[in-house]
C-alpha cells in the first residue's frame, strides 16, 4: 500500500467487475488520451480521441470481463481508500454514481491463455492518474503485474510490453523495473 500524502491511502486490489467498470473506463480513456498526447503530434491525439466512442468503451469493458473471467488477477486496481465520490469524470453510464470507487490507477496483464501472442506474459496497460504519479502507486501496480506474470506457465520467461520510444517518462519507469529493449514493434496502417 502506498500513500500520496499523509491522509490518502491507496489499496491495491483485484478489479471488481460489479463495482469498477465505470472507474476503469474513465482511467482507460485518460490512458488512451495520454498515448495520443506528447508523442507524434496533433494527428496522433485525434486518432486516439476518435476511437474512444461509447461502442469502443463497451467492447473494452467486455474484453476486460472476458479476461478477468479467465483469471481475476489479470486486472489490478489502485483504489483511493475512504473516497466514494465516484469517478468525477464525464463517462456516460451512472455518472457520479457514489458506489463507483475512486481509482488512482490500474494494471492489466493478459491472462495466461493469451501468452502465445508474444510467447510471454503481456503487460497490456499500466496507468496512474497524474496526481498520484511519484507516490509509489505505479510501483505497487507493477509489483502486482510481475507477481501475476511469474505465476503463468509461459513459453518464454518474460513479461513484455510496447512503449512509445518518445515516452521518456514511461521508458525510465520500465528501465527502473528491469525491462530491457527486446526487439521492436512495427505497424502498418490498414485500409
PDB file of C-alpha atoms in Angstrom:
ATOM      1  CA  UNK A   1       0.000   0.000   0.000  1.00  0.00           C
ATOM      2  CA  UNK A   2       1.270   3.450  -0.900  1.00  0.00           C
ATOM      3  CA  UNK A   3       0.407   6.901   0.285  1.00  0.00           C
ATOM      4  CA  UNK A   4       0.147  10.012  -1.840  1.00  0.00           C
ATOM      5  CA  UNK A   5       0.212  12.241   1.221  1.00  0.00           C
ATOM      6  CA  UNK A   6      -0.407  11.873   4.929  1.00  0.00           C
ATOM      7  CA  UNK A   7      -4.169  11.410   4.516  1.00  0.00           C
ATOM      8  CA  UNK A   8      -4.625   9.475   1.265  1.00  0.00           C
ATOM      9  CA  UNK A   9      -4.233   5.702   1.417  1.00  0.00           C
ATOM     10  CA  UNK A  10      -4.238   3.556  -1.686  1.00  0.00           C
ATOM     11  CA  UNK A  11      -5.400  -0.057  -1.654  1.00  0.00           C
ATOM     12  CA  UNK A  12      -4.033  -2.345  -4.369  1.00  0.00           C
ATOM     13  CA  UNK A  13      -6.714  -4.931  -5.086  1.00  0.00           C
ATOM     14  CA  UNK A  14      -8.189  -7.093  -7.852  1.00  0.00           C
ATOM     15  CA  UNK A  15     -10.593  -5.459 -10.283  1.00  0.00           C
ATOM     16  CA  UNK A  16     -14.230  -5.917  -9.232  1.00  0.00           C
ATOM     17  CA  UNK A  17     -16.453  -6.385 -12.327  1.00  0.00           C
ATOM     18  CA  UNK A  18     -19.506  -5.328 -10.330  1.00  0.00           C
ATOM     19  CA  UNK A  19     -18.117  -2.051  -8.917  1.00  0.00           C
ATOM     20  CA  UNK A  20     -15.215  -0.944 -11.086  1.00  0.00           C
ATOM     21  CA  UNK A  21     -16.207  -0.798 -14.790  1.00  0.00           C
ATOM     22  CA  UNK A  22     -17.143   2.898 -14.855  1.00  0.00           C
ATOM     23  CA  UNK A  23     -13.999   3.955 -12.995  1.00  0.00           C
ATOM     24  CA  UNK A  24     -11.805   1.638 -15.108  1.00  0.00           C
ATOM     25  CA  UNK A  25     -13.267   3.059 -18.315  1.00  0.00           C
ATOM     26  CA  UNK A  26     -12.525   6.601 -17.083  1.00  0.00           C
ATOM     27  CA  UNK A  27      -8.905   5.570 -16.455  1.00  0.00           C
ATOM     28  CA  UNK A  28      -8.673   3.793 -19.816  1.00  0.00           C
ATOM     29  CA  UNK A  29      -9.881   6.962 -21.587  1.00  0.00           C
ATOM     30  CA  UNK A  30      -7.248   9.006 -19.771  1.00  0.00           C
ATOM     31  CA  UNK A  31      -4.609   6.376 -20.629  1.00  0.00           C
ATOM     32  CA  UNK A  32      -5.541   6.451 -24.325  1.00  0.00           C
ATOM     33  CA  UNK A  33      -5.603  10.249 -24.497  1.00  0.00           C
ATOM     34  CA  UNK A  34      -2.183  10.279 -22.854  1.00  0.00           C
ATOM     35  CA  UNK A  35      -0.869   7.914 -25.531  1.00  0.00           C
ATOM     36  CA  UNK A  36      -2.078  10.336 -28.151  1.00  0.00           C
ATOM     37  CA  UNK A  37      -0.518  13.386 -26.488  1.00  0.00           C
ATOM     38  CA  UNK A  38       3.057  14.478 -26.280  1.00  0.00           C
ATOM     39  CA  UNK A  39       4.346  11.974 -28.830  1.00  0.00           C
ATOM     40  CA  UNK A  40       3.535  12.007 -32.522  1.00  0.00           C
ATOM     41  CA  UNK A  41       1.825  15.393 -32.918  1.00  0.00           C
ATOM     42  CA  UNK A  42      -1.794  16.536 -33.006  1.00  0.00           C
ATOM     43  CA  UNK A  43      -2.872  13.965 -35.574  1.00  0.00           C
ATOM     44  CA  UNK A  44      -1.939  11.132 -33.203  1.00  0.00           C
ATOM     45  CA  UNK A  45      -4.094  12.610 -30.422  1.00  0.00           C
ATOM     46  CA  UNK A  46      -7.003  12.982 -32.855  1.00  0.00           C
ATOM     47  CA  UNK A  47      -6.699   9.302 -33.846  1.00  0.00           C
ATOM     48  CA  UNK A  48      -6.808   8.210 -30.192  1.00  0.00           C
ATOM     49  CA  UNK A  49      -9.675  10.589 -29.364  1.00  0.00           C
ATOM     50  CA  UNK A  50     -11.619   9.328 -32.372  1.00  0.00           C
ATOM     51  CA  UNK A  51     -11.651   5.728 -31.215  1.00  0.00           C
ATOM     52  CA  UNK A  52     -12.930   6.479 -27.697  1.00  0.00           C
ATOM     53  CA  UNK A  53     -16.591   6.046 -28.543  1.00  0.00           C
ATOM     54  CA  UNK A  54     -19.280   4.555 -26.346  1.00  0.00           C
ATOM     55  CA  UNK A  55     -19.133   1.405 -28.502  1.00  0.00           C
ATOM     56  CA  UNK A  56     -15.363   1.141 -28.015  1.00  0.00           C
ATOM     57  CA  UNK A  57     -15.848   1.549 -24.251  1.00  0.00           C
ATOM     58  CA  UNK A  58     -18.395  -1.250 -24.174  1.00  0.00           C
ATOM     59  CA  UNK A  59     -16.122  -3.514 -26.226  1.00  0.00           C
ATOM     60  CA  UNK A  60     -13.175  -2.715 -23.956  1.00  0.00           C
ATOM     61  CA  UNK A  61     -15.146  -3.499 -20.796  1.00  0.00           C
ATOM     62  CA  UNK A  62     -16.406  -6.745 -22.391  1.00  0.00           C
ATOM     63  CA  UNK A  63     -12.753  -7.615 -23.130  1.00  0.00           C
ATOM     64  CA  UNK A  64     -11.785  -6.884 -19.519  1.00  0.00           C
ATOM     65  CA  UNK A  65     -14.708  -9.021 -18.319  1.00  0.00           C
ATOM     66  CA  UNK A  66     -13.623 -11.906 -20.581  1.00  0.00           C
ATOM     67  CA  UNK A  67     -10.009 -11.673 -19.385  1.00  0.00           C
ATOM     68  CA  UNK A  68     -10.948 -11.486 -15.707  1.00  0.00           C
ATOM     69  CA  UNK A  69     -13.262 -14.481 -16.092  1.00  0.00           C
ATOM     70  CA  UNK A  70     -10.191 -16.442 -17.245  1.00  0.00           C
ATOM     71  CA  UNK A  71      -8.124 -15.110 -14.367  1.00  0.00           C
ATOM     72  CA  UNK A  72      -9.369 -12.422 -11.963  1.00  0.00           C
ATOM     73  CA  UNK A  73      -5.763 -11.391 -11.209  1.00  0.00           C
ATOM     74  CA  UNK A  74      -5.130 -10.027 -14.697  1.00  0.00           C
ATOM     75  CA  UNK A  75      -6.542  -6.596 -13.808  1.00  0.00           C
ATOM     76  CA  UNK A  76      -5.443  -4.919 -10.592  1.00  0.00           C
ATOM     77  CA  UNK A  77      -6.628  -1.503  -9.464  1.00  0.00           C
ATOM     78  CA  UNK A  78      -5.350   1.091  -7.016  1.00  0.00           C
ATOM     79  CA  UNK A  79      -8.317   2.378  -5.030  1.00  0.00           C
ATOM     80  CA  UNK A  80      -8.206   5.628  -3.121  1.00  0.00           C
ATOM     81  CA  UNK A  81      -9.436   4.460   0.270  1.00  0.00           C
ATOM     82  CA  UNK A  82     -12.089   6.401   2.095  1.00  0.00           C
ATOM     83  CA  UNK A  83     -13.331   8.115  -1.062  1.00  0.00           C
ATOM     84  CA  UNK A  84     -16.536   7.075  -2.781  1.00  0.00           C
ATOM     85  CA  UNK A  85     -17.340  10.213  -4.701  1.00  0.00           C
ATOM     86  CA  UNK A  86     -17.430   8.381  -7.981  1.00  0.00           C
ATOM     87  CA  UNK A  87     -15.043   8.859 -10.849  1.00  0.00           C
ATOM     88  CA  UNK A  88     -15.536  12.576 -11.229  1.00  0.00           C
ATOM     89  CA  UNK A  89     -15.315  12.130 -14.997  1.00  0.00           C
ATOM     90  CA  UNK A  90     -17.720  12.610 -17.846  1.00  0.00           C
ATOM     91  CA  UNK A  91     -18.168   8.915 -18.635  1.00  0.00           C
ATOM     92  CA  UNK A  92     -21.711   8.011 -19.612  1.00  0.00           C
ATOM     93  CA  UNK A  93     -23.384   5.292 -17.523  1.00  0.00           C
ATOM     94  CA  UNK A  94     -24.056   6.087 -13.862  1.00  0.00           C
ATOM     95  CA  UNK A  95     -22.108   9.332 -13.950  1.00  0.00           C
ATOM     96  CA  UNK A  96     -21.153  10.342 -10.436  1.00  0.00           C
ATOM     97  CA  UNK A  97     -22.534   7.098  -9.001  1.00  0.00           C
ATOM     98  CA  UNK A  98     -21.481   7.115  -5.323  1.00  0.00           C
ATOM     99  CA  UNK A  99     -20.920   3.334  -5.453  1.00  0.00           C
ATOM    100  CA  UNK A 100     -18.193   3.774  -8.060  1.00  0.00           C
ATOM    101  CA  UNK A 101     -14.807   3.668  -6.346  1.00  0.00           C
ATOM    102  CA  UNK A 102     -12.250   6.382  -6.937  1.00  0.00           C
ATOM    103  CA  UNK A 103      -9.358   4.637  -8.671  1.00  0.00           C
ATOM    104  CA  UNK A 104      -5.852   6.088  -8.798  1.00  0.00           C
ATOM    105  CA  UNK A 105      -4.687   3.642 -11.464  1.00  0.00           C
ATOM    106  CA  UNK A 106      -4.678   0.115 -12.836  1.00  0.00           C
ATOM    107  CA  UNK A 107      -2.537  -2.544 -14.443  1.00  0.00           C
ATOM    108  CA  UNK A 108      -3.774  -5.085 -16.985  1.00  0.00           C
ATOM    109  CA  UNK A 109      -1.729  -8.211 -17.766  1.00  0.00           C
ATOM    110  CA  UNK A 110      -3.266 -10.562 -20.307  1.00  0.00           C
ATOM    111  CA  UNK A 111      -4.366 -13.938 -18.932  1.00  0.00           C
ATOM    112  CA  UNK A 112      -2.146 -16.968 -19.495  1.00  0.00           C
ATOM    113  CA  UNK A 113      -4.460 -18.272 -22.237  1.00  0.00           C
ATOM    114  CA  UNK A 114      -3.153 -15.435 -24.431  1.00  0.00           C
ATOM    115  CA  UNK A 115       0.565 -15.926 -23.699  1.00  0.00           C
ATOM    116  CA  UNK A 116       1.108 -17.374 -27.154  1.00  0.00           C
ATOM    117  CA  UNK A 117       0.604 -13.880 -28.654  1.00  0.00           C
ATOM    118  CA  UNK A 118       4.181 -12.967 -27.687  1.00  0.00           C
ATOM    119  CA  UNK A 119       5.263 -16.340 -26.196  1.00  0.00           C
ATOM    120  CA  UNK A 120       5.438 -14.395 -22.925  1.00  0.00           C
ATOM    121  CA  UNK A 121       3.296 -12.647 -20.360  1.00  0.00           C
ATOM    122  CA  UNK A 122       1.942  -9.421 -21.826  1.00  0.00           C
ATOM    123  CA  UNK A 123       1.621  -6.233 -19.822  1.00  0.00           C
ATOM    124  CA  UNK A 124      -1.239  -4.765 -21.803  1.00  0.00           C
ATOM    125  CA  UNK A 125      -1.646  -1.480 -19.900  1.00  0.00           C
ATOM    126  CA  UNK A 126      -0.477   0.300 -16.786  1.00  0.00           C
ATOM    127  CA  UNK A 127      -1.765   3.743 -15.910  1.00  0.00           C
ATOM    128  CA  UNK A 128      -1.714   6.025 -12.883  1.00  0.00           C
ATOM    129  CA  UNK A 129      -3.595   9.316 -12.755  1.00  0.00           C
ATOM    130  CA  UNK A 130      -1.174  12.268 -12.852  1.00  0.00           C
ATOM    131  CA  UNK A 131      -1.941  13.423  -9.314  1.00  0.00           C
ATOM    132  CA  UNK A 132      -0.806  10.010  -7.982  1.00  0.00           C
ATOM    133  CA  UNK A 133       2.396   9.739 -10.020  1.00  0.00           C
ATOM    134  CA  UNK A 134       5.548   9.674  -7.932  1.00  0.00           C
ATOM    135  CA  UNK A 135       3.652   8.281  -4.954  1.00  0.00           C
ATOM    136  CA  UNK A 136       4.639   4.627  -5.350  1.00  0.00           C
ATOM    137  CA  UNK A 137       1.257   3.573  -6.782  1.00  0.00           C
ATOM    138  CA  UNK A 138       2.803   2.632 -10.145  1.00  0.00           C
ATOM    139  CA  UNK A 139       5.487   0.597  -8.359  1.00  0.00           C
ATOM    140  CA  UNK A 140       2.816  -1.285  -6.399  1.00  0.00           C
ATOM    141  CA  UNK A 141       0.848  -1.977  -9.578  1.00  0.00           C
ATOM    142  CA  UNK A 142       3.987  -3.149 -11.389  1.00  0.00           C
ATOM    143  CA  UNK A 143       4.828  -5.460  -8.490  1.00  0.00           C
ATOM    144  CA  UNK A 144       1.353  -6.971  -8.800  1.00  0.00           C
ATOM    145  CA  UNK A 145       1.819  -7.408 -12.573  1.00  0.00           C
ATOM    146  CA  UNK A 146       5.199  -9.118 -12.151  1.00  0.00           C
ATOM    147  CA  UNK A 147       3.856 -11.469  -9.467  1.00  0.00           C
ATOM    148  CA  UNK A 148       0.940 -12.422 -11.703  1.00  0.00           C
ATOM    149  CA  UNK A 149       3.215 -12.948 -14.728  1.00  0.00           C
ATOM    150  CA  UNK A 150       5.616 -15.100 -12.687  1.00  0.00           C
ATOM    151  CA  UNK A 151       2.696 -17.421 -11.864  1.00  0.00           C
ATOM    152  CA  UNK A 152       1.927 -18.010 -15.561  1.00  0.00           C
ATOM    153  CA  UNK A 153       3.166 -21.063 -17.476  1.00  0.00           C
ATOM    154  CA  UNK A 154       4.931 -19.281 -20.346  1.00  0.00           C
ATOM    155  CA  UNK A 155       6.868 -20.415 -23.437  1.00  0.00           C
ATOM    156  CA  UNK A 156       9.458 -17.693 -22.665  1.00  0.00           C
ATOM    157  CA  UNK A 157      10.005 -16.484 -19.120  1.00  0.00           C
ATOM    158  CA  UNK A 158       9.423 -12.825 -19.916  1.00  0.00           C
ATOM    159  CA  UNK A 159       6.985 -10.019 -19.281  1.00  0.00           C
ATOM    160  CA  UNK A 160       6.723  -7.879 -22.411  1.00  0.00           C
ATOM    161  CA  UNK A 161       5.060  -4.607 -23.331  1.00  0.00           C
ATOM    162  CA  UNK A 162       5.291  -1.991 -26.010  1.00  0.00           C
ATOM    163  CA  UNK A 163       6.194   1.592 -25.211  1.00  0.00           C
ATOM    164  CA  UNK A 164       6.421   4.647 -27.449  1.00  0.00           C
ATOM    165  CA  UNK A 165      10.114   5.403 -27.969  1.00  0.00           C
ATOM    166  CA  UNK A 166       9.313   9.096 -27.415  1.00  0.00           C
ATOM    167  CA  UNK A 167       7.786   8.477 -23.979  1.00  0.00           C
ATOM    168  CA  UNK A 168      10.866   9.095 -21.834  1.00  0.00           C
ATOM    169  CA  UNK A 169       8.943   9.067 -18.532  1.00  0.00           C
ATOM    170  CA  UNK A 170       7.488   5.619 -19.228  1.00  0.00           C
ATOM    171  CA  UNK A 171      10.798   4.272 -20.527  1.00  0.00           C
ATOM    172  CA  UNK A 172      12.521   5.483 -17.342  1.00  0.00           C
ATOM    173  CA  UNK A 173       9.902   3.714 -15.224  1.00  0.00           C
ATOM    174  CA  UNK A 174      10.308   0.453 -17.163  1.00  0.00           C
ATOM    175  CA  UNK A 175      14.100   0.692 -17.004  1.00  0.00           C
ATOM    176  CA  UNK A 176      13.870   1.101 -13.226  1.00  0.00           C
ATOM    177  CA  UNK A 177      11.780  -2.086 -13.086  1.00  0.00           C
ATOM    178  CA  UNK A 178      14.324  -4.140 -15.040  1.00  0.00           C
ATOM    179  CA  UNK A 179      12.793  -4.041 -18.521  1.00  0.00           C
ATOM    180  CA  UNK A 180      15.275  -4.151 -21.383  1.00  0.00           C
ATOM    181  CA  UNK A 181      14.972  -3.429 -25.072  1.00  0.00           C
ATOM    182  CA  UNK A 182      13.924  -6.678 -26.778  1.00  0.00           C
ATOM    183  CA  UNK A 183      13.056  -6.249 -30.408  1.00  0.00           C
ATOM    184  CA  UNK A 184      10.948  -3.509 -31.869  1.00  0.00           C
ATOM    185  CA  UNK A 185       7.320  -3.324 -32.883  1.00  0.00           C
ATOM    186  CA  UNK A 186       6.459  -2.060 -36.334  1.00  0.00           C
ATOM    187  CA  UNK A 187       2.972  -1.328 -37.652  1.00  0.00           C
ATOM    188  CA  UNK A 188       1.188  -0.933 -40.951  1.00  0.00           C
ATOM    189  CA  UNK A 189      -1.958   1.092 -41.361  1.00  0.00           C
ATOM    190  CA  UNK A 190      -4.910  -0.976 -42.590  1.00  0.00           C
ATOM    191  CA  UNK A 191      -7.349   0.449 -45.105  1.00  0.00           C
TER     192      UNK A 191
END
